[in-house]
PDB file of C-alpha atoms in Angstrom:
ATOM      1  CA  UNK A   6     -33.390 -44.385   5.036  1.00 58.00           C
ATOM      2  CA  UNK A   7     -34.472 -44.825   1.249  1.00 66.00           C
ATOM      3  CA  UNK A   8     -35.759 -41.547   1.670  1.00 71.00           C
ATOM      4  CA  UNK A   9     -32.682 -39.903   2.205  1.00 66.00           C
ATOM      5  CA  UNK A  10     -30.916 -41.867  -0.338  1.00 61.00           C
ATOM      6  CA  UNK A  11     -33.913 -41.023  -2.998  1.00 62.00           C
ATOM      7  CA  UNK A  12     -34.039 -37.330  -2.037  1.00 57.00           C
ATOM      8  CA  UNK A  13     -30.098 -37.358  -2.369  1.00 65.00           C
ATOM      9  CA  UNK A  14     -30.306 -38.539  -5.748  1.00 63.00           C
ATOM     10  CA  UNK A  15     -32.935 -36.164  -7.020  1.00 59.00           C
ATOM     11  CA  UNK A  16     -30.258 -33.404  -5.463  1.00 60.00           C
ATOM     12  CA  UNK A  17     -27.741 -34.875  -7.288  1.00 63.00           C
ATOM     13  CA  UNK A  18     -29.327 -35.058 -10.754  1.00 62.00           C
ATOM     14  CA  UNK A  19     -30.663 -31.182 -10.657  1.00 71.00           C
ATOM     15  CA  UNK A  20     -27.030 -30.090  -9.763  1.00 63.00           C
ATOM     16  CA  UNK A  21     -25.673 -32.112 -12.896  1.00 60.00           C
ATOM     17  CA  UNK A  22     -28.576 -30.966 -15.319  1.00 61.00           C
ATOM     18  CA  UNK A  23     -28.536 -27.265 -14.047  1.00 60.00           C
ATOM     19  CA  UNK A  24     -24.261 -27.203 -14.614  1.00 60.00           C
ATOM     20  CA  UNK A  25     -24.990 -28.401 -18.457  1.00 56.00           C
ATOM     21  CA  UNK A  26     -27.707 -25.850 -18.912  1.00 53.00           C
ATOM     22  CA  UNK A  27     -25.276 -23.083 -17.722  1.00 55.00           C
ATOM     23  CA  UNK A  28     -22.623 -24.343 -19.567  1.00 54.00           C
ATOM     24  CA  UNK A  29     -24.689 -24.196 -22.862  1.00 55.00           C
ATOM     25  CA  UNK A  30     -25.982 -20.666 -21.924  1.00 56.00           C
ATOM     26  CA  UNK A  31     -22.356 -19.277 -21.982  1.00 64.00           C
ATOM     27  CA  UNK A  32     -20.613 -21.630 -24.578  1.00 72.00           C
ATOM     28  CA  UNK A  33     -17.457 -20.408 -26.168  1.00 83.00           C
ATOM     29  CA  UNK A  34     -17.715 -18.741 -29.152  1.00 86.00           C
ATOM     30  CA  UNK A  35     -15.634 -19.855 -32.155  1.00 90.00           C
ATOM     31  CA  UNK A  36     -12.582 -19.044 -33.750  1.00 92.00           C
ATOM     32  CA  UNK A  37     -14.778 -17.484 -36.696  1.00 93.00           C
ATOM     33  CA  UNK A  38     -17.150 -15.612 -34.383  1.00 92.00           C
ATOM     34  CA  UNK A  39     -14.310 -14.104 -32.452  1.00 91.00           C
ATOM     35  CA  UNK A  40     -12.527 -12.604 -35.431  1.00 93.00           C
ATOM     36  CA  UNK A  41     -15.588 -11.580 -37.240  1.00 94.00           C
ATOM     37  CA  UNK A  42     -16.339  -9.613 -33.825  1.00 92.00           C
ATOM     38  CA  UNK A  43     -12.922  -8.349 -33.842  1.00 91.00           C
ATOM     39  CA  UNK A  44     -13.095  -6.856 -37.762  1.00 92.00           C
ATOM     40  CA  UNK A  45     -16.121  -5.301 -36.724  1.00 93.00           C
ATOM     41  CA  UNK A  46     -14.792  -3.513 -33.959  1.00 90.00           C
ATOM     42  CA  UNK A  47     -11.557  -2.701 -36.107  1.00 89.00           C
ATOM     43  CA  UNK A  48     -13.898  -0.748 -38.425  1.00 90.00           C
ATOM     44  CA  UNK A  49     -15.818   1.001 -35.986  1.00 91.00           C
ATOM     45  CA  UNK A  50     -12.567   2.424 -34.542  1.00 86.00           C
ATOM     46  CA  UNK A  51     -13.508   0.707 -31.085  1.00 86.00           C
ATOM     47  CA  UNK A  52     -10.179  -0.630 -30.781  1.00 83.00           C
ATOM     48  CA  UNK A  53      -7.114   0.680 -29.161  1.00 80.00           C
ATOM     49  CA  UNK A  54      -4.236   1.019 -31.081  1.00 78.00           C
ATOM     50  CA  UNK A  55      -1.116  -1.467 -29.614  1.00 79.00           C
ATOM     51  CA  UNK A  56       1.159   0.481 -27.265  1.00 74.00           C
ATOM     52  CA  UNK A  57      -1.506   3.251 -26.559  1.00 75.00           C
ATOM     53  CA  UNK A  58      -3.489   2.092 -23.916  1.00 73.00           C
ATOM     54  CA  UNK A  59      -4.237   3.513 -20.566  1.00 73.00           C
ATOM     55  CA  UNK A  60      -1.002   3.897 -18.653  1.00 69.00           C
ATOM     56  CA  UNK A  61      -1.069   2.362 -15.188  1.00 67.00           C
ATOM     57  CA  UNK A  62       0.339   5.286 -12.850  1.00 69.00           C
ATOM     58  CA  UNK A  63       1.650   8.510 -13.973  1.00 67.00           C
ATOM     59  CA  UNK A  64       5.263   8.604 -12.168  1.00 67.00           C
ATOM     60  CA  UNK A  65       5.784  11.277  -9.383  1.00 71.00           C
ATOM     61  CA  UNK A  66       6.874  14.929 -10.055  1.00 76.00           C
ATOM     62  CA  UNK A  67      10.028  14.129  -7.862  1.00 80.00           C
ATOM     63  CA  UNK A  68      12.224  16.605  -5.591  1.00 82.00           C
ATOM     64  CA  UNK A  69      12.056  20.147  -5.737  1.00 87.00           C
ATOM     65  CA  UNK A  70      15.767  20.350  -4.418  1.00 89.00           C
ATOM     66  CA  UNK A  71      18.601  20.072  -7.014  1.00 92.00           C
ATOM     67  CA  UNK A  72      21.121  17.182  -6.735  1.00 93.00           C
ATOM     68  CA  UNK A  73      23.785  19.405  -5.841  1.00 95.00           C
ATOM     69  CA  UNK A  74      21.578  21.188  -2.999  1.00 95.00           C
ATOM     70  CA  UNK A  75      20.875  17.706  -1.506  1.00 94.00           C
ATOM     71  CA  UNK A  76      24.996  16.811  -1.831  1.00 95.00           C
ATOM     72  CA  UNK A  77      25.611  19.835  -0.241  1.00 96.00           C
ATOM     73  CA  UNK A  78      23.568  19.190   2.810  1.00 94.00           C
ATOM     74  CA  UNK A  79      24.470  15.701   3.310  1.00 94.00           C
ATOM     75  CA  UNK A  80      28.240  16.971   3.441  1.00 95.00           C
ATOM     76  CA  UNK A  81      27.239  19.506   5.727  1.00 96.00           C
ATOM     77  CA  UNK A  82      25.613  16.941   7.837  1.00 94.00           C
ATOM     78  CA  UNK A  83      28.560  14.530   7.518  1.00 92.00           C
ATOM     79  CA  UNK A  84      30.683  16.988   9.193  1.00 94.00           C
ATOM     80  CA  UNK A  85      28.230  17.696  12.267  1.00 94.00           C
ATOM     81  CA  UNK A  86      28.333  14.289  12.780  1.00 89.00           C
ATOM     82  CA  UNK A  87      24.386  14.110  11.865  1.00 90.00           C
ATOM     83  CA  UNK A  88      24.460  11.292   9.651  1.00 86.00           C
ATOM     84  CA  UNK A  89      23.200   8.052  11.194  1.00 78.00           C
ATOM     85  CA  UNK A  90      25.165   4.932  10.018  1.00 75.00           C
ATOM     86  CA  UNK A  91      23.588   2.494   7.041  1.00 75.00           C
ATOM     87  CA  UNK A  92      22.280  -0.607   7.586  1.00 76.00           C
ATOM     88  CA  UNK A  93      22.907  -2.994  10.654  1.00 78.00           C
ATOM     89  CA  UNK A  94      25.818  -1.130  11.615  1.00 73.00           C
ATOM     90  CA  UNK A  95      23.913   1.554  13.466  1.00 72.00           C
ATOM     91  CA  UNK A  96      22.448  -1.134  16.359  1.00 78.00           C
ATOM     92  CA  UNK A  97      26.327  -2.773  16.484  1.00 81.00           C
ATOM     93  CA  UNK A  98      27.871   0.742  17.084  1.00 77.00           C
ATOM     94  CA  UNK A  99      25.027   2.176  19.881  1.00 78.00           C
ATOM     95  CA  UNK A 100      25.618  -1.490  21.441  1.00 82.00           C
ATOM     96  CA  UNK A 101      29.338  -1.628  21.376  1.00 83.00           C
ATOM     97  CA  UNK A 102      29.171   2.284  23.024  1.00 81.00           C
ATOM     98  CA  UNK A 103      26.676   0.982  25.420  1.00 82.00           C
ATOM     99  CA  UNK A 104      29.177  -1.933  26.242  1.00 83.00           C
ATOM    100  CA  UNK A 105      32.207   0.245  26.678  1.00 83.00           C
ATOM    101  CA  UNK A 106      30.182   2.774  29.344  1.00 85.00           C
ATOM    102  CA  UNK A 107      31.572   2.248  32.887  1.00 85.00           C
ATOM    103  CA  UNK A 108      29.021   0.871  35.342  1.00 84.00           C
ATOM    104  CA  UNK A 109      27.155   3.033  37.554  1.00 87.00           C
ATOM    105  CA  UNK A 110      27.280   0.854  40.614  1.00 90.00           C
ATOM    106  CA  UNK A 111      30.312   0.322  42.639  1.00 92.00           C
ATOM    107  CA  UNK A 112      31.666  -3.564  43.272  1.00 93.00           C
ATOM    108  CA  UNK A 113      30.761  -3.346  46.838  1.00 95.00           C
ATOM    109  CA  UNK A 114      26.969  -2.157  45.770  1.00 94.00           C
ATOM    110  CA  UNK A 115      27.011  -4.962  43.565  1.00 93.00           C
ATOM    111  CA  UNK A 116      28.059  -7.772  45.814  1.00 95.00           C
ATOM    112  CA  UNK A 117      25.620  -6.671  48.548  1.00 96.00           C
ATOM    113  CA  UNK A 118      22.573  -6.741  46.119  1.00 94.00           C
ATOM    114  CA  UNK A 119      23.799 -10.315  44.733  1.00 94.00           C
ATOM    115  CA  UNK A 120      24.133 -11.605  48.702  1.00 95.00           C
ATOM    116  CA  UNK A 121      20.596  -9.746  49.115  1.00 96.00           C
ATOM    117  CA  UNK A 122      19.254 -11.647  46.011  1.00 94.00           C
ATOM    118  CA  UNK A 123      20.707 -15.067  47.117  1.00 92.00           C
ATOM    119  CA  UNK A 124      19.059 -15.041  50.601  1.00 94.00           C
ATOM    120  CA  UNK A 125      16.000 -14.087  49.013  1.00 94.00           C
ATOM    121  CA  UNK A 126      15.974 -17.008  46.819  1.00 90.00           C
ATOM    122  CA  UNK A 127      15.810 -14.708  43.717  1.00 90.00           C
ATOM    123  CA  UNK A 128      18.817 -15.933  41.965  1.00 89.00           C
ATOM    124  CA  UNK A 129      18.917 -18.875  39.274  1.00 87.00           C
ATOM    125  CA  UNK A 130      20.756 -21.994  40.218  1.00 85.00           C
ATOM    126  CA  UNK A 131      23.704 -22.779  38.153  1.00 84.00           C
ATOM    127  CA  UNK A 132      22.919 -24.456  34.991  1.00 83.00           C
ATOM    128  CA  UNK A 133      19.264 -23.562  34.884  1.00 81.00           C
ATOM    129  CA  UNK A 134      19.496 -20.086  33.298  1.00 76.00           C
ATOM    130  CA  UNK A 135      16.777 -18.811  31.209  1.00 71.00           C
ATOM    131  CA  UNK A 136      16.983 -19.656  27.319  1.00 63.00           C
ATOM    132  CA  UNK A 137      18.793 -17.340  24.965  1.00 60.00           C
ATOM    133  CA  UNK A 138      16.669 -15.163  22.793  1.00 54.00           C
TER     134      UNK A 138
END
């Protein structure tokens, strides 16, 4: 137990002393030294003038079509009903249209299917419906 404690103390001491050695090797530069480096770089012409640094990225070229051509195409598509509704209205319109469609099965066929499901035990008991999504 004493050897583990001694070994731990040695490792901790090495870690503390190595951190101070690294800190001394990369000590911060004083303000006067920094000003002298900047002045020397300025005299050598190595500093970039203000506002003339590298640009992040060049802007894109843009579209090849004119604004008038795009507007004319959009108007033609609107007259031909080829434009999709913007935003969430597209989904709402589609859902409303699907709900308005008449059923493809007859009442008798639906009743027969429900009766067959009831006899097979496939119907969910009242009050035990699936959780809403």
